[in-house]
mmCIF file of C-alpha atoms in Angstrom:
data_model
loop_
_atom_site.group_PDB
_atom_site.id
_atom_site.type_symbol
_atom_site.label_atom_id
_atom_site.label_comp_id
_atom_site.label_asym_id
_atom_site.label_seq_id
_atom_site.Cartn_x
_atom_site.Cartn_y
_atom_site.Cartn_z
ATOM 1 C CA MET A 12 -42.896 -40.458 7.583
ATOM 2 C CA ARG A 13 -39.552 -40.992 9.191
ATOM 3 C CA VAL A 14 -36.514 -38.783 8.763
ATOM 4 C CA SER A 15 -33.680 -40.391 6.800
ATOM 5 C CA ASP A 16 -30.323 -41.428 8.253
ATOM 6 C CA LYS A 17 -28.740 -38.813 5.984
ATOM 7 C CA ALA A 18 -30.875 -36.099 7.602
ATOM 8 C CA ILE A 19 -29.973 -37.303 11.095
ATOM 9 C CA LYS A 20 -26.286 -37.032 10.160
ATOM 10 C CA MET A 21 -26.885 -33.498 8.853
ATOM 11 C CA ILE A 22 -28.680 -32.511 12.061
ATOM 12 C CA CYS A 23 -25.855 -33.958 14.175
ATOM 13 C CA HIS A 24 -23.271 -32.179 12.020
ATOM 14 C CA HIS A 25 -24.908 -28.778 12.405
ATOM 15 C CA GLU A 26 -26.049 -29.119 16.014
ATOM 16 C CA GLY A 27 -22.921 -30.851 17.223
ATOM 17 C CA VAL A 28 -22.927 -33.779 19.612
ATOM 18 C CA ARG A 29 -22.055 -33.075 23.225
ATOM 19 C CA VAL A 30 -22.015 -35.534 26.108
ATOM 20 C CA LYS A 31 -21.807 -32.768 28.722
ATOM 21 C CA PRO A 32 -24.307 -29.924 29.158
ATOM 22 C CA TYR A 33 -23.265 -26.630 27.574
ATOM 23 C CA GLN A 34 -24.747 -23.223 26.827
ATOM 24 C CA ASP A 35 -25.658 -22.706 23.178
ATOM 25 C CA ALA A 36 -25.127 -19.590 21.033
ATOM 26 C CA ILE A 37 -27.845 -17.694 22.906
ATOM 27 C CA GLY A 38 -26.990 -19.028 26.367
ATOM 28 C CA LEU A 39 -29.524 -21.843 26.747
ATOM 29 C CA TRP A 40 -28.492 -25.062 28.488
ATOM 30 C CA THR A 41 -28.321 -27.908 26.000
ATOM 31 C CA VAL A 42 -26.946 -31.445 25.809
ATOM 32 C CA GLY A 43 -26.556 -34.203 23.238
ATOM 33 C CA VAL A 44 -27.700 -33.080 19.809
ATOM 34 C CA GLY A 45 -29.267 -29.701 20.522
ATOM 35 C CA HIS A 46 -31.544 -31.010 23.285
ATOM 36 C CA LEU A 47 -32.802 -28.114 25.389
ATOM 37 C CA ILE A 48 -32.628 -28.918 29.094
ATOM 38 C CA GLY A 49 -35.867 -27.816 30.741
ATOM 39 C CA ASP A 50 -36.492 -24.177 29.892
ATOM 40 C CA GLY A 51 -32.784 -23.799 29.107
ATOM 41 C CA LYS A 52 -32.274 -21.045 31.673
ATOM 42 C CA THR A 53 -30.893 -23.135 34.518
ATOM 43 C CA LEU A 54 -29.054 -26.440 34.699
ATOM 44 C CA PRO A 55 -30.779 -28.810 37.139
ATOM 45 C CA ASP A 56 -28.384 -30.903 39.245
ATOM 46 C CA ALA A 57 -29.701 -34.148 37.701
ATOM 47 C CA TRP A 58 -28.533 -32.983 34.261
ATOM 48 C CA ASN A 59 -25.049 -31.932 35.382
ATOM 49 C CA LYS A 60 -23.320 -35.132 34.309
ATOM 50 C CA THR A 61 -21.557 -36.778 31.391
ATOM 51 C CA PHE A 62 -23.966 -38.700 29.171
ATOM 52 C CA THR A 63 -23.157 -41.896 27.298
ATOM 53 C CA MET A 64 -23.598 -41.965 23.527
ATOM 54 C CA GLU A 65 -26.463 -44.415 24.067
ATOM 55 C CA GLU A 66 -28.216 -41.829 26.258
ATOM 56 C CA VAL A 67 -27.515 -39.075 23.706
ATOM 57 C CA ASN A 68 -28.931 -41.242 20.886
ATOM 58 C CA GLU A 69 -32.047 -42.105 22.915
ATOM 59 C CA ILE A 70 -32.719 -38.415 23.642
ATOM 60 C CA LEU A 71 -32.189 -37.621 19.949
ATOM 61 C CA ARG A 72 -34.614 -40.360 18.819
ATOM 62 C CA LYS A 73 -37.322 -39.006 21.127
ATOM 63 C CA ASP A 74 -36.691 -35.417 20.047
ATOM 64 C CA ILE A 75 -36.757 -36.245 16.339
ATOM 65 C CA ALA A 76 -40.000 -38.242 16.683
ATOM 66 C CA ARG A 77 -41.758 -35.122 17.973
ATOM 67 C CA PHE A 78 -40.539 -33.092 14.992
ATOM 68 C CA GLU A 79 -41.511 -35.799 12.501
ATOM 69 C CA VAL A 80 -45.091 -35.715 13.797
ATOM 70 C CA GLY A 81 -45.105 -31.918 13.820
ATOM 71 C CA VAL A 82 -43.849 -31.572 10.249
ATOM 72 C CA GLU A 83 -46.428 -34.058 8.953
ATOM 73 C CA ARG A 84 -49.172 -32.119 10.735
ATOM 74 C CA LEU A 85 -48.016 -28.629 9.752
ATOM 75 C CA CYS A 86 -46.800 -29.311 6.192
ATOM 76 C CA PRO A 87 -48.969 -32.115 4.792
ATOM 77 C CA VAL A 88 -48.866 -30.958 1.164
ATOM 78 C CA GLY A 89 -46.336 -32.330 -1.322
ATOM 79 C CA LEU A 90 -44.011 -34.036 1.140
ATOM 80 C CA THR A 91 -41.154 -35.934 -0.445
ATOM 81 C CA GLN A 92 -38.410 -37.555 1.617
ATOM 82 C CA SER A 93 -36.037 -34.669 0.895
ATOM 83 C CA ARG A 94 -38.581 -31.961 1.746
ATOM 84 C CA PHE A 95 -39.535 -33.823 4.907
ATOM 85 C CA ASP A 96 -35.885 -34.186 5.932
ATOM 86 C CA ALA A 97 -35.196 -30.478 5.426
ATOM 87 C CA LEU A 98 -38.354 -29.429 7.273
ATOM 88 C CA VAL A 99 -37.543 -31.719 10.215
ATOM 89 C CA SER A 100 -33.990 -30.347 10.327
ATOM 90 C CA ILE A 101 -35.020 -26.696 10.380
ATOM 91 C CA SER A 102 -37.846 -27.239 12.854
ATOM 92 C CA PHE A 103 -35.494 -29.245 15.083
ATOM 93 C CA ASN A 104 -33.341 -26.121 15.158
ATOM 94 C CA PHE A 105 -35.901 -23.342 15.510
ATOM 95 C CA GLY A 106 -38.949 -25.145 16.893
ATOM 96 C CA LEU A 107 -42.341 -26.242 15.641
ATOM 97 C CA GLY A 108 -43.938 -22.964 16.738
ATOM 98 C CA THR A 109 -41.614 -21.041 14.444
ATOM 99 C CA LEU A 110 -42.289 -23.508 11.624
ATOM 100 C CA GLN A 111 -46.026 -23.019 12.139
ATOM 101 C CA ARG A 112 -45.678 -19.220 11.741
ATOM 102 C CA SER A 113 -43.016 -19.353 9.020
ATOM 103 C CA SER A 114 -43.080 -18.271 5.416
ATOM 104 C CA ILE A 115 -41.504 -21.660 4.701
ATOM 105 C CA ARG A 116 -44.661 -23.443 5.824
ATOM 106 C CA ALA A 117 -46.999 -20.995 4.090
ATOM 107 C CA LYS A 118 -45.188 -21.355 0.764
ATOM 108 C CA HIS A 119 -44.758 -25.122 1.101
ATOM 109 C CA ASN A 120 -48.471 -25.648 1.745
ATOM 110 C CA ARG A 121 -49.325 -23.456 -1.270
ATOM 111 C CA GLU A 122 -47.064 -25.750 -3.309
ATOM 112 C CA ASP A 123 -44.608 -22.896 -3.932
ATOM 113 C CA PHE A 124 -41.681 -25.229 -3.312
ATOM 114 C CA GLU A 125 -39.048 -22.928 -4.862
ATOM 115 C CA GLY A 126 -40.298 -20.059 -2.677
ATOM 116 C CA ALA A 127 -40.304 -22.291 0.394
ATOM 117 C CA ALA A 128 -36.727 -23.364 -0.348
ATOM 118 C CA ASP A 129 -35.630 -19.740 -0.689
ATOM 119 C CA ALA A 130 -37.396 -18.871 2.575
ATOM 120 C CA PHE A 131 -35.055 -21.231 4.474
ATOM 121 C CA LEU A 132 -32.350 -18.617 3.985
ATOM 122 C CA LEU A 133 -34.316 -16.035 5.988
ATOM 123 C CA TYR A 134 -33.908 -17.994 9.233
ATOM 124 C CA ASN A 135 -30.196 -17.563 9.914
ATOM 125 C CA LYS A 136 -30.279 -15.490 13.115
ATOM 126 C CA ALA A 137 -30.113 -16.379 16.804
ATOM 127 C CA GLY A 138 -30.637 -13.760 19.467
ATOM 128 C CA GLY A 139 -31.128 -11.215 16.663
ATOM 129 C CA LYS A 140 -27.661 -11.815 15.217
ATOM 130 C CA GLU A 141 -26.826 -13.469 11.925
ATOM 131 C CA LEU A 142 -24.691 -16.549 12.532
ATOM 132 C CA LYS A 143 -22.415 -17.990 9.842
ATOM 133 C CA GLY A 144 -23.140 -21.496 11.090
ATOM 134 C CA LEU A 145 -26.878 -20.957 10.667
ATOM 135 C CA THR A 146 -26.333 -19.547 7.186
ATOM 136 C CA ARG A 147 -24.388 -22.700 6.245
ATOM 137 C CA ARG A 148 -27.070 -24.890 7.795
ATOM 138 C CA ARG A 149 -29.892 -23.096 5.960
ATOM 139 C CA ASN A 150 -28.043 -23.467 2.651
ATOM 140 C CA ASP A 151 -27.642 -27.193 3.344
ATOM 141 C CA GLU A 152 -31.314 -27.566 4.317
ATOM 142 C CA ARG A 153 -32.397 -25.622 1.226
ATOM 143 C CA ALA A 154 -30.315 -27.925 -0.974
ATOM 144 C CA VAL A 155 -31.815 -31.021 0.674
ATOM 145 C CA TYR A 156 -35.338 -29.596 0.328
ATOM 146 C CA LEU A 157 -34.805 -29.121 -3.402
ATOM 147 C CA SER A 158 -32.804 -32.324 -3.991
ATOM 148 C CA GLY A 159 -35.737 -34.685 -4.373
ATOM 149 C CA ALA A 160 -38.096 -32.352 -6.197
ATOM 150 C CA THR A 161 -39.508 -33.603 -9.459
ATOM 151 C CA HIS A 162 -39.826 -31.392 -12.516
ATOM 152 C CA GLY A 163 -42.735 -29.029 -12.073
ATOM 153 C CA ASN A 164 -42.797 -29.419 -8.295
#
């Protein structure tokens, strides 16, 4: 599956788009649309520049492709476009390792789609602190996850 253009816009909206490296909410070096630079702890000289939007979009395409593959592998049951989009968005934000260990994945793969949607709301912290922006994002992702569900799913 491929993530929809609507989901890419949602990811860009919540992550922000930056052409210069910056430190995110927990101090990790990032650029473009939430792209972690190396291990995030130091900014290599080669990355200390202003990126073009073409470069930002190319990095984003490569990043999203990795999450598309990961979501298909980790959550193969009952994928609709909307569920896929929401799962790619959240995993893009918190990582495939967290998705693998998450209650979202466990409930999704047991076909408890309502429970999985509600579990999105549990992942609204960064560095141990609840962030309003993450709460808004999780509500948006939850709504997308549920938006394409059919009756009984």
